[in-house]
Coordinates of C-alpha atoms and ligand atoms in Angstrom, one line a residue:
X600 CA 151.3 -28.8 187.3
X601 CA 148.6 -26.9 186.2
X602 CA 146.1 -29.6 187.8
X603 CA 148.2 -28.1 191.0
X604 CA 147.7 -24.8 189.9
X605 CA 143.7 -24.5 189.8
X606 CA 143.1 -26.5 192.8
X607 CA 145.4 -23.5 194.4
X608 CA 143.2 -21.0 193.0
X609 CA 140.1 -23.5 194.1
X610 CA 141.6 -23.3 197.9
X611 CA 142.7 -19.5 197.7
X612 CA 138.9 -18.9 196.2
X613 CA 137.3 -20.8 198.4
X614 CA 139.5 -19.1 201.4
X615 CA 138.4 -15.8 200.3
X616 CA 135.0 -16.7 199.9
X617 CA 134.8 -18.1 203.1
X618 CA 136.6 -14.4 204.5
X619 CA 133.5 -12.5 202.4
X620 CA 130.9 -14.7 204.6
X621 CA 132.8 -13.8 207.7
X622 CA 133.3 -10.3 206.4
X623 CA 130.0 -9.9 205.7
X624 CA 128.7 -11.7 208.9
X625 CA 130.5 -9.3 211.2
X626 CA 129.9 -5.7 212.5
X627 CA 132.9 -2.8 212.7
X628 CA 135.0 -2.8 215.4
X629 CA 133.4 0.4 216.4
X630 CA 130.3 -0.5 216.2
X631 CA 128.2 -0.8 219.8
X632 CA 125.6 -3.3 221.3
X633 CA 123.1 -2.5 223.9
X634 CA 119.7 -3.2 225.8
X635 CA 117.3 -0.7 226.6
X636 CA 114.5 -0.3 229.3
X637 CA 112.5 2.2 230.4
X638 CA 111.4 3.7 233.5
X639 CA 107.4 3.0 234.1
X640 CA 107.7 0.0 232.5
X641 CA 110.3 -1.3 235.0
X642 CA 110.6 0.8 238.3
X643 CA 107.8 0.2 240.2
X644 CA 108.2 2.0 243.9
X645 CA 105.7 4.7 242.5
X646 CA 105.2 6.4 245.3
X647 CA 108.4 6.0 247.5
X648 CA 109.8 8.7 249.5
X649 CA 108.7 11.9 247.5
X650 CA 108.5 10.3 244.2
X651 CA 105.7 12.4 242.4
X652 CA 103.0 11.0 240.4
X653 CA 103.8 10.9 236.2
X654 CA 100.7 10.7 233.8
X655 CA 100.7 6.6 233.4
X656 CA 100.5 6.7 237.6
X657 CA 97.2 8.8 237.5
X658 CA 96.0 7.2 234.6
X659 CA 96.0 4.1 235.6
X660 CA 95.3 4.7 239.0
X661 CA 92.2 6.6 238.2
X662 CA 91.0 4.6 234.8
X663 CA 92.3 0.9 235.3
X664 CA 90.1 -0.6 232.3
X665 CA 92.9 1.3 230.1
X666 CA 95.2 -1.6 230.3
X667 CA 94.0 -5.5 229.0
X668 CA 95.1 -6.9 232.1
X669 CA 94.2 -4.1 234.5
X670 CA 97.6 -4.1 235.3
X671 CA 100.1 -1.1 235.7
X672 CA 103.4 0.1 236.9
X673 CA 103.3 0.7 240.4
X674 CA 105.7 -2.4 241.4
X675 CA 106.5 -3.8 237.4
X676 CA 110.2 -5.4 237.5
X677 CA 111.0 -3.8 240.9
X678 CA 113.8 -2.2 239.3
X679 CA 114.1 0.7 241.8
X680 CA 115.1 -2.2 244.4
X681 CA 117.0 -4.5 242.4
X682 CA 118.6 -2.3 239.9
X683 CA 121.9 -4.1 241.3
X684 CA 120.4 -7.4 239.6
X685 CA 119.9 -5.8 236.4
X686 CA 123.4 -4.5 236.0
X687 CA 124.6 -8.2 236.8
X688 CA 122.5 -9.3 234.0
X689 CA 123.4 -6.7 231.7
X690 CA 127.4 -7.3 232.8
X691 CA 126.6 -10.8 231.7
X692 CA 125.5 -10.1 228.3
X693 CA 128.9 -8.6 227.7
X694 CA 127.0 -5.4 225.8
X695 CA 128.5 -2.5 225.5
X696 CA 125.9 0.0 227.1
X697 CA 122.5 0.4 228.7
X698 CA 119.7 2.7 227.6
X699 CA 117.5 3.5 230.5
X700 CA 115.2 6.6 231.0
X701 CA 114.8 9.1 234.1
X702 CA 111.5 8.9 235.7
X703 CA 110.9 12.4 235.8
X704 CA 108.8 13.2 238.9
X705 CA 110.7 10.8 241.0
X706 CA 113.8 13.4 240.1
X707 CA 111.8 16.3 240.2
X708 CA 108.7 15.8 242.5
X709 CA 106.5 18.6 241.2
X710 CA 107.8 18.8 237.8
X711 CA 109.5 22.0 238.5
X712 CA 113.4 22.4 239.4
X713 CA 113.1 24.3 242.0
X714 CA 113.3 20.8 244.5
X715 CA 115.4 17.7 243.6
X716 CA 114.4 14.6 245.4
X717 CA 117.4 13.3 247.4
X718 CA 116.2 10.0 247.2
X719 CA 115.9 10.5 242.8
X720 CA 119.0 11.9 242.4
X721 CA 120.6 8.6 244.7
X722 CA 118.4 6.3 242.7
X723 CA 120.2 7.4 239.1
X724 CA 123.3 8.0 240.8
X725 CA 123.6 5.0 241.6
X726 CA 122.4 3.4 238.4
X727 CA 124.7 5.3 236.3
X728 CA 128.1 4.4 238.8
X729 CA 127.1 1.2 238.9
X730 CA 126.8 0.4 235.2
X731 CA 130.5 2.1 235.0
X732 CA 132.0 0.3 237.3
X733 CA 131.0 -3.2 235.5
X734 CA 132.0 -1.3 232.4
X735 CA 129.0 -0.7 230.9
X736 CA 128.2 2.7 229.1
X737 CA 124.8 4.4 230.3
X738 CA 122.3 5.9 227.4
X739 CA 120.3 8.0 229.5
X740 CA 116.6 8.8 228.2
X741 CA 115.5 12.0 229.4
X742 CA 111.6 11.7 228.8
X743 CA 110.2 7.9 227.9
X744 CA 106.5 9.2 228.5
X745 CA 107.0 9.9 232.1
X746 CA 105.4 13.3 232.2
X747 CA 104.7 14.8 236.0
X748 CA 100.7 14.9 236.3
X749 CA 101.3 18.4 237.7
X750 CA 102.8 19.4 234.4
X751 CA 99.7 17.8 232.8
X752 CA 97.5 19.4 234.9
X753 CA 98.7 22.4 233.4
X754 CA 98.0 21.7 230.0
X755 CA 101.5 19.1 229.2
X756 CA 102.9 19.1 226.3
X757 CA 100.4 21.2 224.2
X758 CA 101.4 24.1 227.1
X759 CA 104.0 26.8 225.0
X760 CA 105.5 26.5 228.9
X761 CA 106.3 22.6 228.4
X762 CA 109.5 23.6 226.3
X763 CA 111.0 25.8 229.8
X764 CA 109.6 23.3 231.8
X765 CA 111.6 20.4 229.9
X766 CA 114.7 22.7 229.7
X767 CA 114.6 23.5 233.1
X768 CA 114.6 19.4 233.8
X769 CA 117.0 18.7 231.6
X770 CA 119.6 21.1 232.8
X771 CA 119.0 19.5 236.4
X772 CA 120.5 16.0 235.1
X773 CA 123.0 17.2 232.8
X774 CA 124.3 19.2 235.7
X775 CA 124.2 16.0 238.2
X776 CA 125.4 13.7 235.3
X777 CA 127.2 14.6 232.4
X778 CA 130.4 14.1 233.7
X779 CA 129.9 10.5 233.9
X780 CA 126.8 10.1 230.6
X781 CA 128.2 10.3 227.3
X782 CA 125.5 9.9 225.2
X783 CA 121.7 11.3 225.7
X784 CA 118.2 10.9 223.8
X785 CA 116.1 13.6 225.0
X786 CA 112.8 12.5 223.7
X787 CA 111.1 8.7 223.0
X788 CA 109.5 8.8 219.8
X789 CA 108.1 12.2 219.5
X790 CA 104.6 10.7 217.5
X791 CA 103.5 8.6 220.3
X792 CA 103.8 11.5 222.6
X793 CA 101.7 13.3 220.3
X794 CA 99.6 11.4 218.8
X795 CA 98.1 8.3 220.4
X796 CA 98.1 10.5 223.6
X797 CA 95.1 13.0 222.2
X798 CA 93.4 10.1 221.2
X799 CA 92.8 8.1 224.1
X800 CA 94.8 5.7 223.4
X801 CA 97.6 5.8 225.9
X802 CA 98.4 8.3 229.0
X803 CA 97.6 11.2 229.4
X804 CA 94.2 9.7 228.1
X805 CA 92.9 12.9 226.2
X806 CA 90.5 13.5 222.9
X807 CA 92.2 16.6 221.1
X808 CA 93.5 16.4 217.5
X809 CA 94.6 20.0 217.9
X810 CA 96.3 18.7 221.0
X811 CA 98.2 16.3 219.0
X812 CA 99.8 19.5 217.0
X813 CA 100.7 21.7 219.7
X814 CA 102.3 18.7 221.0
X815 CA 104.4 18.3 217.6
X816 CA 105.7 21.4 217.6
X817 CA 106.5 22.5 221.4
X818 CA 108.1 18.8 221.7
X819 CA 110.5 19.5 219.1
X820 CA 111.2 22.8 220.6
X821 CA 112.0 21.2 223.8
X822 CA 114.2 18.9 222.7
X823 CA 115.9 22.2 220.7
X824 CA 116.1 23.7 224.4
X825 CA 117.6 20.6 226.0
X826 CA 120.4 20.0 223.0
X827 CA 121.5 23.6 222.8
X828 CA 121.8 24.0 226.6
X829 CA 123.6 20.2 226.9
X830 CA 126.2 21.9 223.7
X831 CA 126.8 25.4 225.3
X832 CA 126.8 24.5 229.0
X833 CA 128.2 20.7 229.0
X834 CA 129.9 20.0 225.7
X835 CA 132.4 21.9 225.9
X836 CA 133.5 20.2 229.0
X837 CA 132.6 16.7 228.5
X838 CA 132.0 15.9 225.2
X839 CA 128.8 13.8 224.7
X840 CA 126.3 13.1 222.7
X841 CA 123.0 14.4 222.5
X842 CA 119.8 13.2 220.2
X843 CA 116.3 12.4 219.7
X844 CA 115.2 8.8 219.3
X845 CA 112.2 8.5 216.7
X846 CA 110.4 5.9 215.6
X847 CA 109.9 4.9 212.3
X848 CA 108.2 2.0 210.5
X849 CA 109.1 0.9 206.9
X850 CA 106.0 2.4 204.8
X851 CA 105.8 1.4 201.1
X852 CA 102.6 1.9 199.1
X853 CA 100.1 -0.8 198.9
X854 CA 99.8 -1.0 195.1
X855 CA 101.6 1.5 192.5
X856 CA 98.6 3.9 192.7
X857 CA 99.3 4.6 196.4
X858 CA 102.6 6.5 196.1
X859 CA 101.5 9.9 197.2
X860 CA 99.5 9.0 200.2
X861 CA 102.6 6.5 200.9
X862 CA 104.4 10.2 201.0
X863 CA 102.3 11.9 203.2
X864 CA 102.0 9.2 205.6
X865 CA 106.0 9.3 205.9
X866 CA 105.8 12.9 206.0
X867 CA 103.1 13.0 209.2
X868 CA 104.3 10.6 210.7
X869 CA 107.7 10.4 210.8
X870 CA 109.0 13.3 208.4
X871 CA 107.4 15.5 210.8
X872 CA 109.9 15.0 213.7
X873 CA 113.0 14.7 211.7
X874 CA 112.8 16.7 208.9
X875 CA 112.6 20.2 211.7
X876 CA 116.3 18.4 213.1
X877 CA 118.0 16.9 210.1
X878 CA 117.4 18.7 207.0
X879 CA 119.0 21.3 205.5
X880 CA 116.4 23.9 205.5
X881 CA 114.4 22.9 208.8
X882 CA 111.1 23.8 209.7
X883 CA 107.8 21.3 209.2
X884 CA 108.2 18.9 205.6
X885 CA 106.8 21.4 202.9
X886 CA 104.5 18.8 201.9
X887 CA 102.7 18.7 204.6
X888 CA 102.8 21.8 206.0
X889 CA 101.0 22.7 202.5
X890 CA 98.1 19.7 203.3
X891 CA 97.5 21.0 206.6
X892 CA 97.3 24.3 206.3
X893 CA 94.8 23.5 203.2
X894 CA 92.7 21.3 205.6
X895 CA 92.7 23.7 208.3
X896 CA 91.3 25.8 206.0
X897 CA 88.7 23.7 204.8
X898 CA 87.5 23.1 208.2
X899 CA 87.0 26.7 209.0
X900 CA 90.5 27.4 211.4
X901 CA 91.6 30.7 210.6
X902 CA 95.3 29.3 211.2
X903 CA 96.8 26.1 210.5
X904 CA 96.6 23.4 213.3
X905 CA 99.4 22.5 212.8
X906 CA 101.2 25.8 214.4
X907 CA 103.8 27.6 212.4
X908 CA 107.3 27.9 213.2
X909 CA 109.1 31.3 213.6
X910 CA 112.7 31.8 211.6
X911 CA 114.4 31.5 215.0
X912 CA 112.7 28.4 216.4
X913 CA 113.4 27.1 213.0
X914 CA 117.4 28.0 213.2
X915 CA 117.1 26.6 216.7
X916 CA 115.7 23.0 216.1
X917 CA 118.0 22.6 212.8
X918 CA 121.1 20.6 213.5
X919 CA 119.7 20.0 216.8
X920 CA 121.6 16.0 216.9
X921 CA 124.8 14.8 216.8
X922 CA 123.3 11.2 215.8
X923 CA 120.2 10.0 214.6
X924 CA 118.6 7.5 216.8
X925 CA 116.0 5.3 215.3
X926 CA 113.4 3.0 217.0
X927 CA 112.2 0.5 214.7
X928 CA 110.1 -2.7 214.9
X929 CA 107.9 -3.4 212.3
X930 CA 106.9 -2.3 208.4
X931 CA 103.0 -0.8 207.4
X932 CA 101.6 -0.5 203.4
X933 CA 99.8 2.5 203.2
X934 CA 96.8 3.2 200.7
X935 CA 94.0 6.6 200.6
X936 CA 91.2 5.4 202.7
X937 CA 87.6 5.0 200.5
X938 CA 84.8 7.3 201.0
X939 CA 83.2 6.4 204.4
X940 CA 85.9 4.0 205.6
X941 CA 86.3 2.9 209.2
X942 CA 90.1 3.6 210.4
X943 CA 91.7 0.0 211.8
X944 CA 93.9 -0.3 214.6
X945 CA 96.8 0.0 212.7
X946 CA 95.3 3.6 211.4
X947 CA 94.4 4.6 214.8
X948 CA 97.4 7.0 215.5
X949 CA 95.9 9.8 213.5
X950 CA 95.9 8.5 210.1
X951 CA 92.1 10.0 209.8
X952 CA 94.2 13.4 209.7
X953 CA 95.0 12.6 205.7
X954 CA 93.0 9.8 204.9
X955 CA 95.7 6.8 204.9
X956 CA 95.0 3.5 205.8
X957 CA 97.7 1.4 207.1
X958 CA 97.6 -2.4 206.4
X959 CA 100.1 -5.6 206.8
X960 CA 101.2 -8.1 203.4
X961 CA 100.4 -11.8 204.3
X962 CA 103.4 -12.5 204.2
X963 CA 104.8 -10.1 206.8
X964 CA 102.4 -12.0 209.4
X965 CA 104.3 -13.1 212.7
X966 CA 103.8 -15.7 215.5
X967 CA 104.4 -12.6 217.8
X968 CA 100.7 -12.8 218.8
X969 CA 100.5 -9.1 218.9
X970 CA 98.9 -7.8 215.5
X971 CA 100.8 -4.6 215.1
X972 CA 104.3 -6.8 215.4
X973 CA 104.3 -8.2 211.7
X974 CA 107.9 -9.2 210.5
X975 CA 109.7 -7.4 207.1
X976 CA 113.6 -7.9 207.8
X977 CA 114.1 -5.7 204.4
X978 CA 111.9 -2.9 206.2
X979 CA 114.8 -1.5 208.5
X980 CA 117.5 -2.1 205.4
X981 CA 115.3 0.3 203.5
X982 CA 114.5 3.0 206.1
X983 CA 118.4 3.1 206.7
X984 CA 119.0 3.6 203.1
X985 CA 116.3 6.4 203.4
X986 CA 117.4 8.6 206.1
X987 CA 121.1 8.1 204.2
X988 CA 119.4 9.6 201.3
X989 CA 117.2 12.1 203.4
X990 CA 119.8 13.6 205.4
X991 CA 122.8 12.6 203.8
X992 CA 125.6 10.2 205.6
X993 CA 124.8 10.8 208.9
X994 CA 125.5 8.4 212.0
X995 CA 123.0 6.6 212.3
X996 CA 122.2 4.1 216.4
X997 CA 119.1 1.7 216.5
X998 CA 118.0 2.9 219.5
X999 CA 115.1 0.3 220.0
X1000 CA 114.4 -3.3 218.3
X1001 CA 112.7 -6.4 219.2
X1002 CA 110.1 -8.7 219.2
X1003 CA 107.5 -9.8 221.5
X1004 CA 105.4 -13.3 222.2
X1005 CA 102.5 -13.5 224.3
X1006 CA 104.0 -17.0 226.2
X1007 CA 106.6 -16.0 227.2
X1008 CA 108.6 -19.2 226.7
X1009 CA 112.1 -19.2 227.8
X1010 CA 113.2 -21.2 224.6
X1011 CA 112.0 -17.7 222.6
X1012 CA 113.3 -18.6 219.5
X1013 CA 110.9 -16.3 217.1
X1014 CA 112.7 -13.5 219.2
X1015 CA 116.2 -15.1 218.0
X1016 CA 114.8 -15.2 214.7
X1017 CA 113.6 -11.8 214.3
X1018 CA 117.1 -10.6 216.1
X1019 CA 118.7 -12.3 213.7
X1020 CA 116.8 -11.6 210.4
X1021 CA 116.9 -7.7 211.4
X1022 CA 120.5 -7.6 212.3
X1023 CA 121.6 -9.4 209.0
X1024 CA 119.8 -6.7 207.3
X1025 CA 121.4 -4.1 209.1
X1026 CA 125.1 -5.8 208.5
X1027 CA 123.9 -5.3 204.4
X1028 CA 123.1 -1.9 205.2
X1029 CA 126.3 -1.4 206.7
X1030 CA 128.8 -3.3 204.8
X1031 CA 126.5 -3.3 201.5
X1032 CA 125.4 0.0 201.2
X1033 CA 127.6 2.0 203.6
X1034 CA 125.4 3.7 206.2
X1035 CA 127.1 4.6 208.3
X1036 CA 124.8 3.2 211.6
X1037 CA 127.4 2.7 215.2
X1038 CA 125.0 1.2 217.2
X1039 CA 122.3 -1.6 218.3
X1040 CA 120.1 -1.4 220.9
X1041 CA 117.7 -4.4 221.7
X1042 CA 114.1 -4.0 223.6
X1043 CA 114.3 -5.0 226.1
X1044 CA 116.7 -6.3 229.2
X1045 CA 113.4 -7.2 230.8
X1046 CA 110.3 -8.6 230.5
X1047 CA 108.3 -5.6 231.5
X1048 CA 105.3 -3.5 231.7
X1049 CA 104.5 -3.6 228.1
X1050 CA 102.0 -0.3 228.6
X1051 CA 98.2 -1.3 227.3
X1052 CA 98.6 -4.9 226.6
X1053 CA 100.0 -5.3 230.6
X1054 CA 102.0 -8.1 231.2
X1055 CA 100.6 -9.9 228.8
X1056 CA 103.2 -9.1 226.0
X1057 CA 106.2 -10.1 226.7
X1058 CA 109.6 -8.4 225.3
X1059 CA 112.3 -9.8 227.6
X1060 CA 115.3 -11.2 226.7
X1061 CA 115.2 -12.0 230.5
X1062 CA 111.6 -13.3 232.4
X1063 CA 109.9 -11.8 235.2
X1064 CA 108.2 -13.8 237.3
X1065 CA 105.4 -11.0 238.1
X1066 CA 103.4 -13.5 240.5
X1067 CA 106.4 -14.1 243.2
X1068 CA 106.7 -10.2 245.3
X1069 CA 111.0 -11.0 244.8
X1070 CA 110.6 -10.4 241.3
X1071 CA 113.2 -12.8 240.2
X1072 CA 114.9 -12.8 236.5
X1073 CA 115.4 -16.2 234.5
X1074 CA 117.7 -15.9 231.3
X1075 CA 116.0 -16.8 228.4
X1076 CA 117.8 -18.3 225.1
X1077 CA 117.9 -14.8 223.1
X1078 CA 119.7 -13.6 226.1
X1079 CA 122.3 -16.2 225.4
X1080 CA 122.1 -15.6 221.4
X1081 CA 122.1 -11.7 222.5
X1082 CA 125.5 -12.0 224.4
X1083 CA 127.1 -14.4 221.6
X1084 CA 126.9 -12.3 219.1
X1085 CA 127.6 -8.9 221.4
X1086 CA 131.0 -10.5 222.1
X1087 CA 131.8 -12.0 218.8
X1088 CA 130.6 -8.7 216.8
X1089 CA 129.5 -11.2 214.3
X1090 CA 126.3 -13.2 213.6
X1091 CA 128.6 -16.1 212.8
X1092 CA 127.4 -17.5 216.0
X1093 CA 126.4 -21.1 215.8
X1094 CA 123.1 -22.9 215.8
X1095 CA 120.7 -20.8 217.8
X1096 CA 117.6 -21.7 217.5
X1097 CA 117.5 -23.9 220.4
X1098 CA 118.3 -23.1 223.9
X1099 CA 121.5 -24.6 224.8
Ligands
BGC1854 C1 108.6 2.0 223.1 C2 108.7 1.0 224.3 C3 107.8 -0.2 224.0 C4 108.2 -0.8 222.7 C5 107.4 -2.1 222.4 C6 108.6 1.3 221.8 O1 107.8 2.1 220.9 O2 109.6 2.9 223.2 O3 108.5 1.6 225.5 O4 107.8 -1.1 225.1 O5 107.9 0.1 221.7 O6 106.0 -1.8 222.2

């Protein structure tokens, strides 16, 4: 009998053991899967009908040595011809939505909204009923670097004008779309607009480290002017969605001594584009609105670079979300740079600014060939935790994650690893720590254009094959691991790790 008894309780424990793995191996019902693209990197047709040109068309165009390959966008994926192909591939996944981004000049040919381009507003319209008809949500991107040159010409982003301009733009595609988007990001990661862009490092190709702080701040205030007009003028009505999508890597301090430079690494990096939309008091992160307007001073400015905000603009951005979307790939240690120091590629986004050098651990190093890709699973469990504790329990979408290998081998199973190693973290963040995050969003559909590095670096859960002019698309095994665990809302998906 009581033999009897405990193997019962073995069974039941075993049984409910066996329910915690599943449990814990499986995402809320709620809880959304999707791939993401955007427009350069897939389009191609860069000059059809009256498409106008966008900053990586003239870039490229005009300094080809910019990208390893020499490659650029004008044809990439083909996209803007066989958009129809995607959807079927993306139907076949079984996700739940698609992120894509608007090509601004091909909408608005000069940049200004006083002319739509017929053959633009088609293009997306077509996009966007085609994804609902196979039952697939659309995430629409309103700017994923796609800045018209005529808007550049004029000074972009560091322009006070660029936040009308933007506004102007976005009310043009919430007024031919909303009724059939739901959710919107306005900008792709704020920082690399900002940063990398005055540093010659990717398009508009410029050398301004002031430029790179007028950019911070009007970028914000655009995406201000695009949420508040989507909220008075369209929510009401339809009901969406609108945020920002940042990017964020995991930055912990290299040894114990490098905790404050750690915190104004965050803080000018990252802090600086979601601290204006998500905290409490708004504005720019005291802390560094403090060191910058001390090392403005020390370099003779009269004013900060980093420009002020007024009370209004600062009532304006605040609460300017109704998610936070997060792009995240890959985790940094940060430490103060010694006297004299040269800044490495990993410091190159403007970490000169504050003195921070950003490095890898050894045992972060991936086989994704690319350098700046090194793999830290825990990294996107603690940032989660971190904006929980930032900005208090807020929803929180993955708006971009993935891996990339330079062979671009079909059976790509370092990407399955890293998809899985990432989401398991993400399921502990969810069901361990409650943070409260709704959504996944994989990069990318698509092997692509993968900006400098070309076509060389390869994202895709689907191949290209860039030397044959039909473009065609060839599953690869994360596509299959992808869909498997999309449908089963679980990682509890079988052995992966081989295509089959
Ligand atoms: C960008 C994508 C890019 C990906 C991989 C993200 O920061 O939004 O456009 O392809 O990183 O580098």
């Amino acid at each position: 009998m009581k033999l009897g008894i405990a193997v019962g309780y073995l069974i039941v424990d075993r049984l409910l053991s066996l329910a915690g793995q599943i449990a814990c191996q499986s995402f809320p019902p709620e809880f959304r899967f999707g791939v993401a693209t955007s427009s350069y990197q897939i389009e191609g047709a860069w000059n059809k009908k009256i498409k106008g040109e966008n900053i990586w068309d003239h870039l490229l165009h005009t300094r080809p040595e910019f990208v390893a390959d020499r490659s650029n966008g004008d044809v990439a994926c083909d996209s803007y011809h066989l958009w129809e192909q995607d959807l079927d591939l993306i139907a076949e996944m079984g996700v739940d939505f698609y992120r894509f981004s608007i090509n601004w000049p091909r909408l608005l040919p000069n940049g200004f909204a006083n002319k739509i381009s017929a053959d633009g507003r088609r293009y997306y319209g077509d996009l966007i009923s085609g994804l609902r008809a196979r039952g697939i949500a659309p995430v629409v991107t309103l700017y994923h670097w796609e800045l018209p040159q005529s808007l550049q010409d004029l000074g972009g982003w560091a322009n006070p004008l660029s936040v009308e301009w933007f506004a102007d733009y976005a009310r043009v595609v919430f007024s031919l779309y909303a009724d059939q988007v739901d959710t919107w990001l306005t900008i792709n990661e704020a920082i690399y607009v900002c940063e990398p862009s005055y540093r010659d490092i990717v398009a508009p190709g410029l050398v301004n480290e002031v430029g790179a702080l007028l950019c911070s701040k009007y970028i914000l205030l655009a995406h201000a002017a695009a949420y508040r007009i989507y909220e008075e003028e369209f929510k009401p009505k339809y009901g969406g969605e609108v945020s920002i999508a940042n990017h964020e890597f995991w930055f912990e301090p290299k040894t114990d001594e490098d905790l404050d430079i750690t915190v104004l690494a965050r803080d000018y990096a990252f802090t600086r584009f979601s601290y204006p939309i998500y905290s409490a008091e708004g504005g720019w992160p005291p802390l560094l609105e403090a060191f910058m307007e001390e090392k403005s001073k020390s370099e003779g400015y009269p004013r900060s670079k980093l420009p002020a905000f007024t009370p209004e603009e600062i009532e304006l951005v605040k609460g300017s979300y109704d998610f936070f979307g997060l792009n995240h790939y890959s985790s940094r240690t940060v430490r103060a740079a010694l006297p004299g120091e040269e800044y490495g590629a990993f410091s190159a986004d403007g970490f000169d600014e504050i003195g921070a050098i950003l490095e890898s651990r050894p045992e972060w190093a991936s086989e994704s060939g690319q350098d700046w890709l090194t793999v830290h699973p825990e990294g996107i469990r603690n940032l989660l935790n971190r904006i929980k504790q930032q900005y208090g329990d807020i929803k929180i979408m993955i708006t971009e994650n993935g891996f990339t290998d330079l062979d671009g081998d079909l059976n790509d199973i370092g990407r399955i690893e890293y998809f899985e190693s990432y989401l398991e973290q993400v399921l502990l963040a969810i069901n361990g720590d409650k943070v409260n995050v709704v959504g996944y969003t994989a990069w990318s559909l698509l092997d692509n254009f993968e900006w400098t590095s070309g076509y060389q670096s390869h994202f895709g859960m689907h191949a290209v094959d860039f030397s044959d002019p039909r473009r065609p698309r060839t599953p690869k095994a994360s596509a299959r691991y992808f869909k498997s665990v999309a449908r089963a809302r679980s990682l509890d998906v079988g052995n992966f790790t081989a295509a089959n």
